[in-house]
Coordinates of C-alpha atoms in Angstrom, one line a residue:
Chain I
M19 CA 48.0 49.7 130.9
I20 CA 50.7 51.5 133.0
S21 CA 54.1 49.8 131.5
I22 CA 57.5 52.0 129.6
D23 CA 58.3 49.8 126.8
V24 CA 62.2 50.5 125.1
W25 CA 63.6 48.8 122.4
N26 CA 66.8 49.6 121.2
A27 CA 68.0 52.5 122.0
S28 CA 70.0 54.7 122.4
V29 CA 70.2 58.3 123.1
D30 CA 73.0 61.1 121.7
F31 CA 73.4 63.8 121.9
P32 CA 74.9 66.3 119.3
I33 CA 77.8 69.2 121.5
F34 CA 77.7 72.0 118.1
D35 CA 79.8 74.6 120.3
A36 CA 82.5 71.8 121.1
K37 CA 85.9 72.5 118.7
T38 CA 86.0 69.1 117.1
R39 CA 89.2 69.1 117.0
S40 CA 89.8 69.1 120.7
L41 CA 88.2 66.6 120.8
K42 CA 89.5 64.3 117.2
K43 CA 91.4 62.0 120.2
R44 CA 88.5 59.4 120.6
V45 CA 87.8 60.2 124.2
L46 CA 87.7 57.2 126.3
G47 CA 87.9 58.1 129.4
K48 CA 86.1 56.7 132.8
V49 CA 83.3 58.9 133.5
G50 CA 81.4 60.0 131.1
G51 CA 80.1 58.7 128.4
K52 CA 81.6 58.1 124.7
I53 CA 82.4 60.3 122.5
G54 CA 82.2 59.6 119.2
T55 CA 83.7 62.6 115.8
D56 CA 82.1 60.3 113.1
S57 CA 79.9 63.1 111.6
K58 CA 81.4 67.3 111.3
V59 CA 79.1 67.9 115.3
P60 CA 80.8 65.2 117.8
I61 CA 78.5 63.5 119.5
I62 CA 78.1 62.6 123.0
E63 CA 76.9 58.8 123.5
A64 CA 75.1 58.9 126.2
L65 CA 73.1 55.7 126.2
H66 CA 73.4 52.7 123.7
D67 CA 71.5 49.8 123.6
I68 CA 68.6 50.5 126.2
N69 CA 66.2 47.3 126.0
V70 CA 64.3 47.8 129.2
S71 CA 60.2 46.4 129.5
I72 CA 59.2 48.6 132.5
N73 CA 55.0 47.7 133.9
S74 CA 52.8 48.7 137.0
G75 CA 53.9 48.5 139.9
D76 CA 57.7 48.1 139.1
R77 CA 60.3 49.9 141.5
I78 CA 63.4 50.0 140.0
G79 CA 66.2 51.9 141.1
L80 CA 69.2 53.3 139.1
V81 CA 72.5 52.5 140.4
G82 CA 75.5 53.4 138.7
H83 CA 79.1 56.2 139.0
N84 CA 78.7 59.7 137.9
G85 CA 78.1 60.0 134.5
A86 CA 77.0 57.1 133.8
G87 CA 73.7 57.7 132.0
K88 CA 71.3 57.2 135.7
S89 CA 69.8 61.4 134.7
T90 CA 70.2 60.4 130.7
L91 CA 68.0 56.8 131.2
L92 CA 64.9 58.5 133.3
R93 CA 64.6 61.6 130.7
L94 CA 63.7 58.9 128.2
L95 CA 62.3 56.6 130.1
S96 CA 60.0 60.5 130.7
G97 CA 59.8 60.8 126.9
I98 CA 61.5 64.1 126.8
Y99 CA 64.5 62.5 125.0
E100 CA 63.0 60.4 122.2
P101 CA 65.4 57.7 121.4
T102 CA 68.4 58.6 118.5
R103 CA 68.2 54.7 117.0
G104 CA 65.6 51.9 118.6
A105 CA 62.7 52.7 119.9
A106 CA 60.3 53.5 123.8
R107 CA 57.2 53.4 124.4
V108 CA 55.5 55.1 127.2
R109 CA 51.9 54.2 128.2
G110 CA 50.9 56.3 131.7
R111 CA 51.2 59.5 133.2
V112 CA 54.0 60.8 134.1
A113 CA 55.3 62.5 136.5
P114 CA 58.9 63.1 137.3
V115 CA 60.7 64.6 140.2
F116 CA 64.8 65.7 137.8
D117 CA 67.4 68.7 139.0
L118 CA 65.9 70.5 141.6
G119 CA 67.1 73.8 140.8
V120 CA 65.7 73.9 136.9
G121 CA 62.6 73.5 136.0
M122 CA 61.1 75.6 138.7
D123 CA 60.6 78.8 138.6
Q124 CA 62.7 81.6 141.9
E125 CA 60.6 84.2 142.0
I126 CA 57.4 83.1 142.1
S127 CA 56.1 81.7 145.1
G128 CA 55.7 78.4 146.5
Y129 CA 52.7 78.1 145.5
E130 CA 52.8 79.3 142.1
N131 CA 55.0 76.9 141.8
I132 CA 53.3 74.3 143.2
M133 CA 50.1 75.4 140.0
V134 CA 52.2 75.1 137.4
R135 CA 54.1 72.0 137.9
G136 CA 50.5 70.3 138.4
L137 CA 50.0 71.6 135.5
Y138 CA 52.2 70.7 134.0
L139 CA 51.6 67.2 135.1
G140 CA 48.4 67.0 133.6
M141 CA 46.1 68.0 136.8
T142 CA 43.3 71.5 136.4
R143 CA 43.8 74.4 138.1
K144 CA 40.8 73.5 140.0
Q145 CA 42.1 70.0 140.6
M146 CA 44.7 71.7 142.0
E147 CA 43.1 74.0 145.0
K148 CA 41.9 70.7 146.2
R149 CA 45.2 69.9 146.6
V150 CA 47.0 72.5 147.7
D151 CA 46.0 72.1 151.4
D152 CA 46.7 69.0 151.7
I153 CA 49.9 69.7 149.9
A154 CA 51.1 72.1 152.5
E155 CA 50.3 70.0 154.9
F156 CA 52.7 67.1 153.4
T157 CA 54.9 69.5 152.8
E158 CA 54.7 71.4 156.1
L159 CA 56.3 74.3 155.1
G160 CA 53.3 76.5 156.0
D161 CA 53.5 80.1 155.4
Y162 CA 56.4 79.4 153.4
L163 CA 54.5 79.2 150.3
A164 CA 53.9 82.2 150.0
M165 CA 56.9 83.8 150.1
P166 CA 59.0 83.0 146.3
L167 CA 60.6 80.3 145.1
R168 CA 63.9 81.7 145.9
T169 CA 64.4 81.7 149.8
Y170 CA 63.5 77.9 150.6
S171 CA 66.6 75.6 150.9
T172 CA 67.3 72.2 148.6
G173 CA 65.3 70.6 150.9
M174 CA 63.0 73.0 151.4
R175 CA 62.1 72.5 147.1
V176 CA 62.4 68.5 147.4
R177 CA 59.7 68.7 149.9
L178 CA 57.7 70.8 147.2
A179 CA 58.4 68.5 144.5
L180 CA 57.4 65.7 146.7
G181 CA 54.1 67.2 147.6
V182 CA 53.4 67.5 144.3
V183 CA 53.5 64.8 142.1
T184 CA 52.5 62.1 145.1
S185 CA 49.2 64.4 145.9
I186 CA 48.5 64.3 141.8
D187 CA 48.3 60.1 141.7
P188 CA 50.8 60.0 139.2
E189 CA 51.1 57.0 137.1
I190 CA 55.2 56.6 136.3
L191 CA 57.1 58.0 138.8
L192 CA 60.6 58.9 137.9
L193 CA 63.1 60.1 140.8
D194 CA 66.5 61.7 140.5
E195 CA 68.7 61.7 143.7
G196 CA 68.1 65.2 144.5
I197 CA 65.5 63.7 146.8
G198 CA 67.7 62.7 149.6
A199 CA 68.2 65.4 150.4
V200 CA 65.7 65.7 153.0
D201 CA 65.0 64.9 156.5
A202 CA 65.1 61.5 157.7
A203 CA 61.7 61.9 159.1
F204 CA 59.9 63.4 156.0
L205 CA 62.0 60.6 154.2
N206 CA 60.2 58.4 156.2
K207 CA 56.5 59.9 155.9
A208 CA 57.9 60.5 152.1
R209 CA 58.8 56.4 151.7
D210 CA 55.5 55.4 152.9
R211 CA 53.6 57.9 150.5
L212 CA 55.5 56.6 147.9
V213 CA 55.0 53.2 148.1
D214 CA 51.5 53.2 148.6
L215 CA 51.1 54.7 145.4
V216 CA 53.4 52.8 143.5
K217 CA 51.1 49.9 145.0
R218 CA 47.8 52.0 144.0
S219 CA 48.6 51.8 140.4
G220 CA 51.8 53.2 138.0
L221 CA 55.4 52.5 138.5
L222 CA 58.4 54.2 140.5
V223 CA 62.0 54.0 138.7
F224 CA 64.5 55.8 141.6
A225 CA 68.2 57.4 140.5
S226 CA 70.9 57.2 143.6
H227 CA 73.5 56.3 145.7
Q228 CA 72.5 55.8 148.8
D229 CA 71.8 52.6 149.6
D230 CA 69.1 53.2 152.4
L231 CA 66.7 55.5 150.0
L232 CA 66.9 52.4 147.7
L233 CA 66.3 49.9 150.1
E234 CA 63.9 51.9 151.2
L235 CA 62.4 52.5 147.9
C236 CA 62.6 49.9 145.6
T237 CA 63.0 45.9 144.4
S238 CA 64.9 45.9 141.5
A239 CA 67.3 47.7 140.2
I240 CA 69.9 47.9 137.0
W241 CA 73.0 49.1 137.1
M242 CA 74.3 51.5 134.3
D243 CA 77.7 51.9 133.1
E244 CA 79.3 53.7 130.7
G245 CA 75.8 54.5 129.1
R246 CA 75.1 50.3 128.8
M247 CA 72.6 48.6 131.5
K248 CA 75.5 46.8 133.0
M249 CA 72.8 44.6 134.9
Q250 CA 69.5 43.9 135.8
G251 CA 67.6 42.1 137.9
S252 CA 66.1 42.4 142.5
L253 CA 67.7 45.0 143.8
R254 CA 69.8 42.8 146.6
E255 CA 71.4 41.2 143.4
V256 CA 72.7 44.2 141.4
L257 CA 73.8 46.4 144.3
T258 CA 76.1 43.4 145.2
A259 CA 77.8 43.4 142.0
Y260 CA 78.1 47.1 142.2
K261 CA 79.2 47.7 145.4
G262 CA 80.9 44.2 146.3
R263 CA 79.1 43.6 149.3
D264 CA 76.0 42.7 150.0
P265 CA 74.0 46.2 151.1
Y266 CA 72.1 43.9 153.2
S267 CA 74.8 43.2 155.8
N268 CA 74.5 46.4 157.8
V269 CA 71.4 47.0 158.0
S270 CA 69.6 46.1 161.1
K271 CA 67.1 43.2 161.5
E272 CA 64.1 45.1 162.6
T273 CA 64.4 47.6 159.2
L274 CA 65.1 44.6 157.2
E275 CA 61.7 43.4 158.6
R276 CA 60.6 46.2 157.5
L277 CA 62.2 46.4 154.2
E278 CA 61.2 42.4 153.4
A279 CA 57.3 43.5 154.0
P280 CA 56.8 45.8 150.4
A281 CA 59.3 43.8 148.3
L282 CA 57.6 40.2 149.3
S283 CA 53.8 41.4 148.1
G284 CA 55.4 43.6 145.3
D285 CA 56.8 39.5 143.3
Chain D
M13 CA 57.8 42.6 125.4
S14 CA 55.3 41.1 124.1
S15 CA 54.3 43.0 120.6
G16 CA 57.8 43.2 119.0
P17 CA 60.2 46.1 118.2
P18 CA 58.7 48.6 117.1
A19 CA 59.9 50.9 114.6
S20 CA 59.9 54.6 116.1
D21 CA 57.4 57.1 115.6
S22 CA 58.9 59.9 116.6
R23 CA 59.1 61.5 112.8
T24 CA 55.7 60.9 112.0
L25 CA 53.6 63.4 111.0
K26 CA 51.1 61.8 113.4
R27 CA 52.8 62.8 116.3
A28 CA 53.5 65.9 115.2
L29 CA 49.6 66.8 115.4
A30 CA 49.6 65.4 119.0
D31 CA 52.1 67.4 119.7
L32 CA 50.0 70.8 118.9
S33 CA 46.9 69.3 119.7
A34 CA 47.8 67.9 123.6
G35 CA 48.8 71.5 123.8
A36 CA 46.1 72.9 122.0
R37 CA 44.4 71.4 125.2
Q38 CA 47.0 72.3 128.2
R39 CA 45.2 76.0 127.6
E40 CA 45.4 77.0 131.4
L41 CA 48.9 76.1 131.9
W42 CA 49.9 77.6 128.6
G43 CA 47.6 81.1 129.8
H44 CA 48.4 81.1 133.3
L45 CA 52.5 80.6 132.1
A46 CA 52.0 83.7 130.1
W47 CA 50.4 85.5 132.3
Q48 CA 53.2 84.5 134.5
D49 CA 55.4 85.9 132.6
I50 CA 53.8 89.4 132.2
K51 CA 53.1 89.8 135.9
Q52 CA 57.0 88.5 136.3
R53 CA 58.2 91.1 134.5
Y54 CA 56.5 93.7 136.2
R55 CA 56.9 92.3 139.9
R56 CA 57.6 95.5 142.6
S57 CA 56.3 97.7 139.9
V58 CA 53.9 99.9 141.1
L59 CA 51.9 101.0 137.5
G60 CA 53.0 96.7 137.2
P61 CA 51.7 95.4 133.6
L62 CA 50.2 99.1 133.3
W63 CA 53.6 100.2 131.8
I64 CA 53.5 98.4 129.1
T65 CA 50.5 100.7 128.0
L66 CA 52.3 103.1 129.2
S67 CA 55.1 103.0 127.0
M68 CA 53.5 102.6 124.0
G69 CA 51.1 105.4 125.0
I70 CA 54.6 107.8 124.9
T71 CA 56.3 106.1 121.8
A72 CA 53.2 107.2 119.8
L73 CA 52.3 110.2 121.5
G74 CA 56.2 111.4 120.6
L75 CA 55.8 109.3 117.2
G76 CA 53.1 111.6 115.8
L77 CA 53.9 114.4 117.1
L78 CA 57.3 114.1 115.1
Y79 CA 56.2 112.2 111.8
S80 CA 52.9 114.6 111.0
Q81 CA 55.3 117.3 111.5
L82 CA 57.6 116.9 109.7
F83 CA 55.3 114.5 106.3
D84 CA 53.2 117.8 107.3
A85 CA 50.6 116.6 107.8
E86 CA 47.2 117.0 109.9
I87 CA 47.8 115.6 113.3
G88 CA 44.5 114.4 113.6
T89 CA 44.3 111.5 111.3
F90 CA 47.8 111.3 111.0
L91 CA 48.4 110.2 114.9
P92 CA 45.8 107.9 114.7
Y93 CA 47.8 106.3 111.8
I94 CA 51.1 105.6 113.0
T95 CA 49.3 104.7 116.7
T96 CA 47.5 101.7 115.5
G97 CA 50.3 100.7 113.1
F98 CA 52.7 101.1 116.2
I99 CA 50.5 98.9 118.1
V100 CA 50.1 95.8 115.3
W101 CA 53.8 96.2 114.4
N102 CA 54.6 95.8 118.3
F103 CA 52.9 92.9 118.0
I104 CA 54.5 91.0 115.4
L105 CA 58.6 92.0 116.5
G106 CA 57.4 90.7 119.5
C107 CA 56.3 87.4 118.3
L108 CA 59.3 87.6 115.7
T109 CA 62.2 87.7 118.3
E110 CA 60.8 86.1 120.9
G111 CA 59.2 83.5 119.0
T112 CA 63.5 82.5 117.7
D113 CA 63.6 82.2 121.4
T114 CA 60.6 80.2 122.6
F115 CA 62.5 77.0 122.9
I116 CA 66.1 78.6 124.4
S117 CA 64.4 80.7 127.4
N118 CA 62.0 77.6 128.4
E119 CA 65.2 75.6 128.4
G120 CA 64.7 74.3 131.9
L121 CA 61.6 74.0 131.3
I122 CA 61.8 71.8 128.4
K123 CA 64.6 68.8 130.0
H124 CA 62.8 68.6 133.1
L125 CA 59.0 68.0 132.5
P126 CA 58.0 66.2 129.5
A127 CA 55.1 68.8 127.7
P128 CA 54.6 69.2 124.0
L129 CA 56.4 71.5 121.8
S130 CA 53.1 73.5 121.0
V131 CA 52.5 74.5 124.9
Y132 CA 55.6 77.3 124.6
V133 CA 55.0 77.8 121.4
L134 CA 51.0 78.9 122.8
R135 CA 52.9 80.2 125.6
T136 CA 54.6 82.8 123.5
V137 CA 51.6 84.1 121.1
W138 CA 49.4 84.2 124.3
R139 CA 51.7 86.3 126.4
Q140 CA 51.9 88.8 122.6
S141 CA 48.6 88.6 122.8
I142 CA 48.0 89.7 126.3
M143 CA 50.5 93.1 125.7
F144 CA 48.6 93.5 122.3
A145 CA 45.2 94.2 124.1
H146 CA 46.7 96.3 127.1
N147 CA 48.7 98.8 124.0
M148 CA 44.7 98.5 122.8
I149 CA 43.7 100.8 125.3
I150 CA 46.2 103.2 123.7
Y151 CA 44.4 102.9 120.8
F152 CA 41.0 104.2 121.8
I153 CA 41.8 106.7 124.0
V154 CA 43.5 107.2 120.7
I155 CA 40.3 106.8 118.6
A156 CA 38.6 109.1 120.7
I157 CA 40.5 112.7 121.3
F158 CA 40.6 112.2 117.4
W159 CA 36.9 111.1 116.8
G160 CA 35.9 113.3 114.9
S161 CA 38.8 113.9 111.8
V162 CA 39.0 109.6 111.8
T163 CA 35.3 109.1 110.9
T164 CA 34.5 111.8 108.7
P165 CA 33.8 110.5 105.5
D166 CA 36.1 110.9 102.5
Y167 CA 39.3 111.9 105.0
S168 CA 42.5 112.0 104.2
I169 CA 45.4 110.9 106.9
T170 CA 47.9 113.3 104.9
E171 CA 46.8 116.4 102.4
G172 CA 46.3 115.2 98.1
G173 CA 46.4 111.4 99.9
M174 CA 44.0 108.5 99.2
P175 CA 40.3 109.6 100.6
Q176 CA 39.0 107.4 103.5
P177 CA 35.8 105.4 103.6
G178 CA 36.0 106.8 107.5
L179 CA 35.8 105.7 111.1
N180 CA 32.3 102.1 110.3
W181 CA 31.4 99.0 111.2
G182 CA 34.2 97.6 108.7
V183 CA 36.3 98.4 112.0
L184 CA 34.6 95.0 113.0
L185 CA 36.5 93.4 110.6
A186 CA 39.4 93.8 112.9
I187 CA 38.5 91.5 114.9
P188 CA 39.0 88.0 111.7
A189 CA 42.3 90.2 110.7
F190 CA 43.7 90.0 114.8
A191 CA 43.0 86.4 114.7
L192 CA 44.5 86.2 111.3
I193 CA 47.7 87.0 112.6
A194 CA 47.8 85.6 115.5
V195 CA 47.6 82.2 113.2
N196 CA 50.4 83.3 111.3
A197 CA 52.0 83.9 114.6
G198 CA 52.6 80.4 115.5
W199 CA 53.6 79.1 112.8
V200 CA 57.0 81.8 113.2
V201 CA 56.8 81.2 116.2
L202 CA 57.0 77.4 115.6
L203 CA 59.8 78.1 113.0
F204 CA 61.5 80.2 114.0
G205 CA 61.9 78.6 117.8
I206 CA 63.1 75.2 116.2
A207 CA 65.6 76.8 114.0
S208 CA 67.3 78.8 116.6
T209 CA 67.3 76.0 119.1
R210 CA 69.3 74.8 116.0
F211 CA 71.2 77.3 113.8
R212 CA 72.1 80.0 117.3
D213 CA 72.2 82.6 114.8
I214 CA 69.3 83.2 113.9
P215 CA 67.2 85.5 116.3
Q216 CA 71.0 87.1 115.6
V217 CA 70.2 87.9 112.0
V218 CA 66.3 88.6 113.2
T219 CA 66.7 91.8 115.9
S220 CA 69.3 93.0 113.1
L221 CA 67.4 93.1 110.4
I222 CA 64.9 93.6 112.2
N223 CA 65.3 97.7 113.1
L224 CA 65.4 98.2 109.1
L225 CA 61.9 96.6 107.9
F226 CA 60.3 98.4 111.1
F227 CA 61.7 101.3 108.7
M228 CA 60.9 100.0 105.7
T229 CA 57.2 98.8 106.7
P230 CA 55.1 102.0 106.2
I231 CA 54.3 103.1 109.6
V232 CA 56.0 106.3 110.9
W233 CA 55.2 106.8 106.9
S234 CA 52.2 105.9 104.4
T235 CA 52.3 104.7 101.0
D236 CA 49.7 108.1 100.2
I237 CA 53.0 109.7 100.6
L238 CA 55.2 107.7 99.0
R239 CA 52.7 108.3 95.1
D240 CA 52.5 112.2 96.3
K241 CA 56.2 112.4 96.0
F242 CA 56.7 110.5 92.6
G243 CA 52.8 110.9 91.6
E244 CA 52.3 108.2 88.1
S245 CA 56.4 108.0 88.0
V246 CA 56.3 106.2 91.5
G247 CA 57.4 102.7 89.1
W248 CA 59.6 100.9 91.5
R249 CA 59.2 102.7 95.1
D250 CA 55.6 100.9 95.3
L251 CA 57.1 97.6 95.6
V252 CA 58.8 98.9 98.7
A253 CA 56.1 98.8 100.2
E254 CA 54.1 96.2 98.0
L255 CA 56.7 93.2 98.6
N256 CA 56.8 93.6 102.0
P257 CA 55.3 90.4 103.2
L258 CA 55.3 92.9 106.1
Y259 CA 52.6 96.0 104.8
H260 CA 50.1 93.1 105.0
F261 CA 49.6 92.1 107.8
I262 CA 50.1 95.5 109.2
Q263 CA 47.5 97.1 106.9
L264 CA 45.3 93.8 107.3
L265 CA 44.6 95.0 110.4
R266 CA 45.3 98.9 110.7
A267 CA 42.9 99.4 107.3
P268 CA 39.8 97.5 109.6
L269 CA 41.1 100.1 112.9
I270 CA 41.0 103.9 111.0
G271 CA 38.2 103.2 109.2
N272 CA 40.8 103.0 105.7
E273 CA 39.6 101.7 102.0
Q274 CA 40.6 97.5 102.5
S275 CA 42.2 96.7 99.9
W276 CA 41.5 92.4 99.3
H277 CA 44.6 91.5 97.7
H278 CA 46.3 92.8 101.5
W279 CA 43.5 88.9 103.2
A280 CA 44.4 87.0 99.8
I281 CA 48.4 87.4 101.2
V282 CA 48.1 86.8 104.4
G283 CA 46.0 83.9 104.4
A284 CA 48.9 82.3 101.1
F285 CA 51.5 82.9 104.1
T286 CA 49.0 81.3 106.6
V287 CA 49.3 78.4 105.2
V288 CA 52.6 78.5 103.3
G289 CA 53.5 78.6 106.4
W290 CA 52.1 76.5 108.4
L291 CA 52.6 73.7 105.8
L292 CA 56.8 74.4 106.4
A293 CA 56.5 74.8 110.4
L294 CA 54.4 71.5 110.3
L295 CA 57.1 69.9 108.8
V296 CA 59.5 71.8 111.0
L297 CA 58.0 70.0 113.6
R298 CA 57.2 66.4 111.7
N299 CA 61.4 66.1 111.4
Y300 CA 62.4 68.3 114.4
R301 CA 60.5 67.8 117.1
A302 CA 62.1 65.0 118.4
R303 CA 65.4 66.8 118.3
V304 CA 64.8 70.1 120.1
S305 CA 65.5 69.1 123.5
Y306 CA 68.6 67.7 122.2
W307 CA 69.3 70.6 120.7
V308 CA 68.2 73.0 123.4

């Protein structure tokens, strides 16, 4: 049974090196979480009162402006951050694709990075060796896989990371906005694989600012604002409320038909 | 939301133990990462990881030659003593200094991929064990060269020192001795790693004290020299070694390796450190395991 349940969860970051004095005035800017100064160490209240229940088959988009807590929420859902208050329960094998600059070793080759990521995601070396060819074919990176990762462009890194997570049949797929860096042709290919994955097993949570990507991958959405969940509902409702206009208004008819199909079967 | 909000289990002993067992099961992951660390460090160098061996060889030779002259000791017995002590010390040093850095240096991975904390602990301990294995090559070379001196029954390291039984099958005790030291490395890395992530002064404190500790521990000198110099009036000076926990750790492994008399009290003291250290580390892991990703 694959699910993520979060009850009244908050995530507060202690900021040890910030000068308390400069934060004396309680900052309530538009960007970022609230900065509290109640304790000795200033804290950033990145998330509060998160209540969410995600089940197998769900494809959820996360929207909200910069610093609204999308990435932090993804890390909460992955189990990297355990809530400072409240509780969270993650059931299933998590495969995250977050910031692509970090979490990958710049100096080792693409092949070795595939291996390390696979091992991290709970695979054995043997299982990964079987999948390497499949990943190489899917990512279309070819001989580049023998090069150190520092020679890769951002898009190529996204391809590598997506190649790994889609090849291992993860149960919980968490994607941060970085994956928008790939070109349209690859995205089409990736979309089919991702939708297929979620259908077979598991769930997807995807944070993005790009409407087209969200429409391709998600059926429902959560709108994050200042670390709170402002709205949760179908993707169309949430995007309409967030953007102030219907996201489907500038989508061609063919695309619309294509998009509607998996959405209906998902519900 | 069928079962209602449960209490958070972030601070339970169950989760702490689950972290340890999950980490131990991901043997392929930390094994791979540790090897990669070593390969990474010597990438594009001609000798590669053999540099570990070579630099240990040079240091051991230099220290052995100098100190055997300073202490007027027979080189055939003193050089193996210094070399072995220095190899064991290097393992302890690596676990202490790199242990404080375990989670800090893995910040990127900790924030991007969910994995048990013990994976990073095992990665550090395994990396140090690989380096120890590389250094042991020097031990075997030195023992081969001075085979005659160290296998003589009743040999003494320095003139007038305690007579030692000489190298015999007791050398096999080195295996459980290393295992026990490696088990201790586990709690040291875990405890120091978590504490250093929160209090960034700890790595600096360790770095600044470690050199002093090296000279205070009988590695380049021996307790024989101390007793020889002060005779019966050694008194409190003997405590410099006896009160120093590192002396017991070093002696635990060094004594069987060079055929020295092994006193049972080293085993007892190191054993006590193992139990107390792991209890402390488990307590810290229980309470702060979930905080590490916030602190790094």
